[in-house]
GROMACS .gro file of C-alpha atoms in nm:
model
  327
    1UNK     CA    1   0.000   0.000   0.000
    2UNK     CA    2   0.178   0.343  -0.083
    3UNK     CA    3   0.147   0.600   0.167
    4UNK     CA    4  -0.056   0.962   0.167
    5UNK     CA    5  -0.030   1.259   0.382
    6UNK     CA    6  -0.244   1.467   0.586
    7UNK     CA    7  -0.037   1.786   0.662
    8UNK     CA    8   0.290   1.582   0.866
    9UNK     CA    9   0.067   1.290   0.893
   10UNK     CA   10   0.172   0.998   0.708
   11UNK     CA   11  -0.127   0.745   0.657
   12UNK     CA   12  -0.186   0.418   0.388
   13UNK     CA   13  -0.337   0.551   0.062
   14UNK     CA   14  -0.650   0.421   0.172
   15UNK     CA   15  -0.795   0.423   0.533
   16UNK     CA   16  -1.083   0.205   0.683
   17UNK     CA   17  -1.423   0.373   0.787
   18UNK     CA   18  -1.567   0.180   1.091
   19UNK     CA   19  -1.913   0.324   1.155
   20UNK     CA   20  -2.139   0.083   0.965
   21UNK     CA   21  -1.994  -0.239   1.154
   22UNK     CA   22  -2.199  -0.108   1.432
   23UNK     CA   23  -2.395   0.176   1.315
   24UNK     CA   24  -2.605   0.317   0.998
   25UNK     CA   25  -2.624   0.022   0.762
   26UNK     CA   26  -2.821  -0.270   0.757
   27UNK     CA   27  -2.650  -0.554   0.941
   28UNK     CA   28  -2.493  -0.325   1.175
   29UNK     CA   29  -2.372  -0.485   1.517
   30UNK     CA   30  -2.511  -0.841   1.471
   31UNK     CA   31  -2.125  -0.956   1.358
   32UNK     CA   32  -1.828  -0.830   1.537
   33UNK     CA   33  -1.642  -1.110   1.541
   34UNK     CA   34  -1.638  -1.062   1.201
   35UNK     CA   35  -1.582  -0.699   1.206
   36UNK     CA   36  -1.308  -0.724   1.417
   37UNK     CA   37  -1.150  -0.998   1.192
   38UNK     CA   38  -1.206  -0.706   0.910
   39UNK     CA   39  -1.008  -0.442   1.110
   40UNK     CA   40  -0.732  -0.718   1.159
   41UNK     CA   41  -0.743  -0.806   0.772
   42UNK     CA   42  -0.694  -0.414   0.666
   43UNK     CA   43  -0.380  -0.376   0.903
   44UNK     CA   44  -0.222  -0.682   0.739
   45UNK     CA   45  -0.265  -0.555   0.389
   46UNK     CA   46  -0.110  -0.224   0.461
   47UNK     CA   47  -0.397   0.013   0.620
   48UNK     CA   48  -0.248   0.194   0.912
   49UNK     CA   49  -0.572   0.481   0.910
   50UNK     CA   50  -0.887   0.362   1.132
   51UNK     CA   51  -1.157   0.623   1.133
   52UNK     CA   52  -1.457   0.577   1.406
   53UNK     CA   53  -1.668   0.853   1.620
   54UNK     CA   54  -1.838   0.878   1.946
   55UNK     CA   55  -2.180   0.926   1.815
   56UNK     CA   56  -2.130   0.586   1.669
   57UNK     CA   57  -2.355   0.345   1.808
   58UNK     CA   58  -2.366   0.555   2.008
   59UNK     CA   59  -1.995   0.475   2.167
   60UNK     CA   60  -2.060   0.066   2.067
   61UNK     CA   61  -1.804   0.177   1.719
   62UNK     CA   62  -1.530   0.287   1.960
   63UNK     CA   63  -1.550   0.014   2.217
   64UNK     CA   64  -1.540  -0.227   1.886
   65UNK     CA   65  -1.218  -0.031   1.753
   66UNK     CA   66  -1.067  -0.089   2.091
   67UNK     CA   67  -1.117  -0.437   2.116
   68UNK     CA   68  -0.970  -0.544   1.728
   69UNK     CA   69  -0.681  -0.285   1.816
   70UNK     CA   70  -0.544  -0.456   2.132
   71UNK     CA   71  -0.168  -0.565   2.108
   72UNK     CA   72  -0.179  -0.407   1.800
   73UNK     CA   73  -0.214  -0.006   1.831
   74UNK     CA   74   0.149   0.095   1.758
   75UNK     CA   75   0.051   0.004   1.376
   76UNK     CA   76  -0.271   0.258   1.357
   77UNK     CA   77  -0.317   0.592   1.286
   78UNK     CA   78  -0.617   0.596   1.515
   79UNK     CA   79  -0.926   0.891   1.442
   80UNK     CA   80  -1.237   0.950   1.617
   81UNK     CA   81  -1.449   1.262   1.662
   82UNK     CA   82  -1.650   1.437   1.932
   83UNK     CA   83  -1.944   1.694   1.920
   84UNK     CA   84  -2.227   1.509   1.813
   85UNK     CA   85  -2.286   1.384   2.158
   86UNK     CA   86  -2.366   1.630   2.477
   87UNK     CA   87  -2.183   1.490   2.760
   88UNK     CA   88  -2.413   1.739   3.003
   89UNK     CA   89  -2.701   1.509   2.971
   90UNK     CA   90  -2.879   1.660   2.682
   91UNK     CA   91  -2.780   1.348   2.508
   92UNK     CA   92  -2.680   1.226   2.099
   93UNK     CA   93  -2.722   1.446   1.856
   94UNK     CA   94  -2.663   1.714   1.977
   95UNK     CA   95  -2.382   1.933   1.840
   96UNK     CA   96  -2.155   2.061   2.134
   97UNK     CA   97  -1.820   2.173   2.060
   98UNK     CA   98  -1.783   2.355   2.386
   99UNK     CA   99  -1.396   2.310   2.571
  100UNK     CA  100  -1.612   2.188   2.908
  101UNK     CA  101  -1.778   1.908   2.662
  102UNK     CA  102  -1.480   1.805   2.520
  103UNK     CA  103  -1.278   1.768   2.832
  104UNK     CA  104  -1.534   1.493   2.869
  105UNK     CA  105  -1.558   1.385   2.545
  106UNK     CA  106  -1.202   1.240   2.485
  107UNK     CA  107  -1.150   1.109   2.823
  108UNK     CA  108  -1.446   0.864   2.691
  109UNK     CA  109  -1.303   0.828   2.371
  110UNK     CA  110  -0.950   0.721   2.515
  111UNK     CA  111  -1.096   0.450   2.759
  112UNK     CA  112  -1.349   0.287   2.476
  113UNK     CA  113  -1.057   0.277   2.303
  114UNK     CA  114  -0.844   0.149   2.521
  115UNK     CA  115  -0.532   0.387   2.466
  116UNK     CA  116  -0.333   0.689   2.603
  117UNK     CA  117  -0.366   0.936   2.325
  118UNK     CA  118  -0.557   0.952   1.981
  119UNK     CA  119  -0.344   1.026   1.679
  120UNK     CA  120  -0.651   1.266   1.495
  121UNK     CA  121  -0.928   1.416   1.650
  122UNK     CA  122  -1.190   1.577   1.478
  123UNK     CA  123  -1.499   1.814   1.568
  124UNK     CA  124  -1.748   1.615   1.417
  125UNK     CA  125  -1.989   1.893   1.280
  126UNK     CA  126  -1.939   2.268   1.335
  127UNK     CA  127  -2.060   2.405   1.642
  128UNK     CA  128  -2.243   2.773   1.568
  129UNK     CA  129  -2.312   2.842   1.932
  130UNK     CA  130  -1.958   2.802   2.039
  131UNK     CA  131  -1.674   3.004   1.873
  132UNK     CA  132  -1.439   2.779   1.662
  133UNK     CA  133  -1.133   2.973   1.833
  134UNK     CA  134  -1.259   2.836   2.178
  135UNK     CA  135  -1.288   2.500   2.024
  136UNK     CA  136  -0.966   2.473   1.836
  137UNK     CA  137  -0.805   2.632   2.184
  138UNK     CA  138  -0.969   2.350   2.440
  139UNK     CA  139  -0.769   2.121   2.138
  140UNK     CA  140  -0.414   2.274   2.131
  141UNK     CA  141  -0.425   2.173   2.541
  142UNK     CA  142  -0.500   1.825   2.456
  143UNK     CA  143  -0.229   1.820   2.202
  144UNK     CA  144   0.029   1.973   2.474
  145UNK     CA  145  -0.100   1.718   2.736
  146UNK     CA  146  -0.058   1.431   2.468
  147UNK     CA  147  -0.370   1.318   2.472
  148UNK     CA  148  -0.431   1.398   2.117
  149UNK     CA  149  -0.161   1.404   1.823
  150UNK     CA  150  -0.338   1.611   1.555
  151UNK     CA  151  -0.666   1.789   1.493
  152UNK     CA  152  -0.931   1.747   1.245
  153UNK     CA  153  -1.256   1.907   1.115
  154UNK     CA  154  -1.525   1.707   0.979
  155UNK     CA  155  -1.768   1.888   0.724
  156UNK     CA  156  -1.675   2.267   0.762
  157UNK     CA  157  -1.620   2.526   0.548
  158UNK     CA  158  -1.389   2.799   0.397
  159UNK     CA  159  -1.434   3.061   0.717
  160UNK     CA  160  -1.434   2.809   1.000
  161UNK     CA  161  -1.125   2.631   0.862
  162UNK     CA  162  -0.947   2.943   0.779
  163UNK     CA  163  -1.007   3.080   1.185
  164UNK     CA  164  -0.943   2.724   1.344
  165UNK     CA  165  -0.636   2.725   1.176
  166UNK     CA  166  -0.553   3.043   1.298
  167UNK     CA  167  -0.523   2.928   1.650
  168UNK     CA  168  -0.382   2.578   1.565
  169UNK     CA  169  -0.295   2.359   1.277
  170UNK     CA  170  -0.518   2.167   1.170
  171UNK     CA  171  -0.395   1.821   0.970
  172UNK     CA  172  -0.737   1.715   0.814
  173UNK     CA  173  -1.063   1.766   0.720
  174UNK     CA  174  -1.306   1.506   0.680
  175UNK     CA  175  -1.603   1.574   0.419
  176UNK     CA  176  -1.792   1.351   0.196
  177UNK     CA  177  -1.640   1.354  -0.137
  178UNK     CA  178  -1.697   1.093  -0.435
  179UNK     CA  179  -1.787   1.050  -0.798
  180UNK     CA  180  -2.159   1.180  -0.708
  181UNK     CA  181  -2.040   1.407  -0.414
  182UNK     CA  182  -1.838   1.649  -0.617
  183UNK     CA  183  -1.832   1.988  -0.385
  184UNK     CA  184  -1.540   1.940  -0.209
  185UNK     CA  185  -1.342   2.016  -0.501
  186UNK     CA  186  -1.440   2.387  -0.470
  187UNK     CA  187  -1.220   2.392  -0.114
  188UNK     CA  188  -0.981   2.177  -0.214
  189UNK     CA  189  -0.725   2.457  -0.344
  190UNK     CA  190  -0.773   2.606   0.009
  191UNK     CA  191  -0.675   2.300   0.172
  192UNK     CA  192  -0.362   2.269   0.001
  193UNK     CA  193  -0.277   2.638   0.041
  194UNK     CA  194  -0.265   2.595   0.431
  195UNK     CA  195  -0.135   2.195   0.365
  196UNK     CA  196  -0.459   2.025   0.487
  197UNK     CA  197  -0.540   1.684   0.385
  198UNK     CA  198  -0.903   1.549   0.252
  199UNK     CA  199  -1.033   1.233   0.416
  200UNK     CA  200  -1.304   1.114   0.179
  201UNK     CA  201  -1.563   0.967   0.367
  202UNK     CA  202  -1.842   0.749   0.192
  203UNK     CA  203  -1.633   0.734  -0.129
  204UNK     CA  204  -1.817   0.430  -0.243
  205UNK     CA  205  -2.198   0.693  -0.258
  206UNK     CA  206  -2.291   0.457   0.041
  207UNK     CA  207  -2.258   0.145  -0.216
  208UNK     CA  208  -2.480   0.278  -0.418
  209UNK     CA  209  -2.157   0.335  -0.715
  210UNK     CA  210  -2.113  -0.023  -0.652
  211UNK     CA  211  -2.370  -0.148  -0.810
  212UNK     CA  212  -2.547  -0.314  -0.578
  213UNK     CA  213  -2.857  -0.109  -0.527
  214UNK     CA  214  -3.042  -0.036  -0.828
  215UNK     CA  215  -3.470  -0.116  -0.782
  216UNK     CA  216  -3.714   0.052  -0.526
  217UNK     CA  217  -3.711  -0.355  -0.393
  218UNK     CA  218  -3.349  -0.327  -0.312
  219UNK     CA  219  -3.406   0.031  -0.081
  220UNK     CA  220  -3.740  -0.168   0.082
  221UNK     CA  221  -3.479  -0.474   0.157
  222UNK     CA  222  -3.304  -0.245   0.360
  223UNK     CA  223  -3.346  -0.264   0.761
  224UNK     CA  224  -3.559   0.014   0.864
  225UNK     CA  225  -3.265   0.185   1.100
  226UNK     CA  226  -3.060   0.197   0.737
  227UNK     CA  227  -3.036   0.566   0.654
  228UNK     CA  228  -3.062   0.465   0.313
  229UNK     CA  229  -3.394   0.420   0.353
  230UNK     CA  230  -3.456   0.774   0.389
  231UNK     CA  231  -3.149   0.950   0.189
  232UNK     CA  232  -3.249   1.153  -0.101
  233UNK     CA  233  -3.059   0.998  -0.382
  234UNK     CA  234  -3.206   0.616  -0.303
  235UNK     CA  235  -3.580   0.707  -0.266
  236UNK     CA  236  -3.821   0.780  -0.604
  237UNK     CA  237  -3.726   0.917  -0.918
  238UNK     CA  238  -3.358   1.017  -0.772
  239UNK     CA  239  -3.301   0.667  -0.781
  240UNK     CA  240  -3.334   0.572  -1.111
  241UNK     CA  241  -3.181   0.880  -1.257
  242UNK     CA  242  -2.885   0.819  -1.056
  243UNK     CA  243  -2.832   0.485  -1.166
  244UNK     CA  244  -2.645   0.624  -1.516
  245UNK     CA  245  -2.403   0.712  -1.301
  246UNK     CA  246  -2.335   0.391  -1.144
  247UNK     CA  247  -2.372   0.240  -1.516
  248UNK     CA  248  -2.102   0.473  -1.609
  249UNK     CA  249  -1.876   0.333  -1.336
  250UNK     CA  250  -1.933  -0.016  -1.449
  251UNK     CA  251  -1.863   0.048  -1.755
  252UNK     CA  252  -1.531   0.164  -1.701
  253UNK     CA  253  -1.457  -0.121  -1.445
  254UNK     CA  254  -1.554  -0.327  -1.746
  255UNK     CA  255  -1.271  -0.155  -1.923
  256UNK     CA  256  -1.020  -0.215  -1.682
  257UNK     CA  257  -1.133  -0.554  -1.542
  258UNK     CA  258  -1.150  -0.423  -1.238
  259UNK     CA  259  -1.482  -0.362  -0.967
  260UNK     CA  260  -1.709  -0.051  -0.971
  261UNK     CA  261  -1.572  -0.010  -0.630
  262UNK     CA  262  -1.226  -0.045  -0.749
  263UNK     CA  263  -1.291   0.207  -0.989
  264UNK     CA  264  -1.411   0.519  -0.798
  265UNK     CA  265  -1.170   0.441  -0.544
  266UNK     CA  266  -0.889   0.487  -0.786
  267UNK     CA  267  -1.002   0.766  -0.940
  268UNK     CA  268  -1.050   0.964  -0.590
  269UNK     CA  269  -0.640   0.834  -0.572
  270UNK     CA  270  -0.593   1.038  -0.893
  271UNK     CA  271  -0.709   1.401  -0.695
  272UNK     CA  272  -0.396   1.360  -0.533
  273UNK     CA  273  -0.173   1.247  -0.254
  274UNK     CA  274  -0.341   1.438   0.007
  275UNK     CA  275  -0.675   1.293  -0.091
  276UNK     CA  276  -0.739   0.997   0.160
  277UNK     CA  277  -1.096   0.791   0.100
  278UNK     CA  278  -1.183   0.606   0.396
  279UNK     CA  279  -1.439   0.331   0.207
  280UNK     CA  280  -1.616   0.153   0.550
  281UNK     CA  281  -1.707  -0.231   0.535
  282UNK     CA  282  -1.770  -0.537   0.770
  283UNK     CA  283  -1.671  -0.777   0.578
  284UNK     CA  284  -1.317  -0.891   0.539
  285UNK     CA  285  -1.351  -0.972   0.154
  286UNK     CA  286  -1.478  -0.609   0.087
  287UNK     CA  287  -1.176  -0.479   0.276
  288UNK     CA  288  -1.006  -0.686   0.079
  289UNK     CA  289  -1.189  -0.570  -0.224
  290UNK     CA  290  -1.159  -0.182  -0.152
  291UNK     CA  291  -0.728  -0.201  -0.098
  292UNK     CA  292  -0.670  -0.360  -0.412
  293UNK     CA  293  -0.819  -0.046  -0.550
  294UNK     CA  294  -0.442   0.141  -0.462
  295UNK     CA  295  -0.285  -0.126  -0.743
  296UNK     CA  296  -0.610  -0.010  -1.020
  297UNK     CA  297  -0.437   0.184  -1.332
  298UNK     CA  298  -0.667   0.462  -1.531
  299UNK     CA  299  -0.618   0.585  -1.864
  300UNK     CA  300  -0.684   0.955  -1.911
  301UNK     CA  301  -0.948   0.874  -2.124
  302UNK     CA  302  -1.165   0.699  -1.829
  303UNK     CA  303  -1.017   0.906  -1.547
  304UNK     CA  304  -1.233   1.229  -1.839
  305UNK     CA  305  -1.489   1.008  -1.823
  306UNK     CA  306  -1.536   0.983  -1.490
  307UNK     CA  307  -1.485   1.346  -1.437
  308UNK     CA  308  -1.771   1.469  -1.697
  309UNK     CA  309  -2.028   1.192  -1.507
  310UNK     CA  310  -2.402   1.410  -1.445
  311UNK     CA  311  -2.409   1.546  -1.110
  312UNK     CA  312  -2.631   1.301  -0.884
  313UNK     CA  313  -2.987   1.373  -0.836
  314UNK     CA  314  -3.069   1.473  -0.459
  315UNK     CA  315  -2.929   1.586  -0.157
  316UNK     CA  316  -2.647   1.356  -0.041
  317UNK     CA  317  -2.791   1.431   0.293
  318UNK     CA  318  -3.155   1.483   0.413
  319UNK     CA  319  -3.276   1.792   0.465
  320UNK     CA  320  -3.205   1.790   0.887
  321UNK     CA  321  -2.895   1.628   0.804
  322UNK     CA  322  -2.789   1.912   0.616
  323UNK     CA  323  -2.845   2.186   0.882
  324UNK     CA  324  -2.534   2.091   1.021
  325UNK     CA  325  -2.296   2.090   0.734
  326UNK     CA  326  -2.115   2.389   0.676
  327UNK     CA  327  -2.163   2.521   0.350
   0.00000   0.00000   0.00000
């Protein structure tokens, strides 16, 4: 696996989202044996970048992380993020970026996981009622106490990251980005300009470039706590329209004898060495699957025509999902 950075931070080329072993997707927390077996499977094929949250089960994702990483931490760059959850009672959900919350917040995070510091920490969603300077301040102590190595954002924007980085580096941000997810592309020259990396969560359109959901039947299939269910771009006409898109991506994968998954993993690998997708699965053969994408050669030709593919039909969030992405 060749390696990618985020700012100093040297990671694999490809990471390894953990939230849908326990949280999100259908099937969710009825395997971990095999989840864990997953996580062990990505570390021997070169993946040194696991990427969970609090809000995550909630906390079940962590406590799973924990458990695959023991005797074997010194070979992860280990993520998780905090302000989705309000530690003062209010409960999940509930976006709190406040230095008192996240006093509280890592000390959970570093016991579920069961280690002394966290190599990148990210605020999980902007926090509007608390001042991004107060944020990214309660953060620089937990880097000088060595409880945290680096700091991340998840899903902000061009004024909160250029403030937050004001007050202290930060090494990542973490935003959607894919072949149907296209905006980050607008903030990418920014990123670079104050040497940021891009993790590129759900880089796979949650499965849907991979072919695997195409009818109404498939969505219904679904369990009913699969966000799927209810995300714009799987429900009515959205979902056949978008389905020329994932067409498109077979069609190249045709091309290069390769899977659709393979495919728009490698071309997010062609935006550069500080783009780092983060493709989540439970399953050790998708893990194995999604890594062999690093080894998947395009032609300028397909890497065009997977540029020029139609903008996806939908929001790639619902509506209250939305509210708290920073755009």
């Amino acid at each position: 696996m060749r390696n990618a950075h985020l700012g100093p931070l040297e990671v694999s080329r490809i990471g390894l989202g953990a939230m849908g072993m326990s949280h999100g997707y259908t099937g969710a927390g009825t395997d971990d044996a095999e989840s864990i077996r997953t996580i062990h499977r990505a570390l021997d094929l070169g993946v040194n970048l696991i990427d969970t949250a609090e809000i995550y089960g909630p906390y079940t994702n962590e406590d799973l992380v924990g458990r695959a990483l023991k005797g074997r931490r010194d070979r992860v760059v280990l993520s998780t993020k905090f302000g989705l959850v309000a530690h003062d009672g209010r409960g999940p959900w509930t976006v709190d970026s406040s230095p008192a919350n996240i006093r509280l917040a890592v000390e959970g995070s570093l016991r579920r996981l069961g280690t002394d510091h966290i190599d990148l920490y990210y605020q999980h969603r902007v926090d509007r009622q608390t001042p991004i300077e107060d944020t990214m301040g309660a953060l620089a102590e937990l880097v000088q106490q060595g409880k945290i190595g680096h700091v991340g954002l998840s899903e902000a924007w061009t004024d909160t990251i250029r403030r937050a980085h004001a007050v202290h580096p930060v090494t990542a941000l973490q935003s959607e980005y894919s072949l149907w997810t296209r905006d980050q592309e607008e903030i990418l020259p920014l990123l670079r300009e104050l040497g940021i990396g891009l993790v590129a969560y759900s880089p796979l359109g949650h499965g849907f470039l991979t072919g695997t959901l195409r009818t109404a039947a498939d969505i219904e299939r679904l369990d009913d706590s699969d966000f799927r269910k209810n995300n714009p771009r799987f429900t009515g006409e959205n979902l056949a329209r978008n389905l020329a898109i994932a067409d498109e991506v077979q069609a190249v994968a045709d091309q290069v004898g390769a899977t659709p998954a393979q495919v728009a993993l490698a071309w997010l690998l062609t935006r550069g060495g500080d783009v780092v997708p983060i493709p989540g699965t439970k399953r050790v053969h998708r893990v194995e699957e999604n890594t062999a994408a690093d080894a998947v050669e395009l032609t300028a030709d397909q890497i065009s025509v997977l540029d020029r593919l139609a903008p996806a039909e939908g929001g790639h969030h619902t509506d209250a999902q939305m509210q708290m992405i920073e755009r």
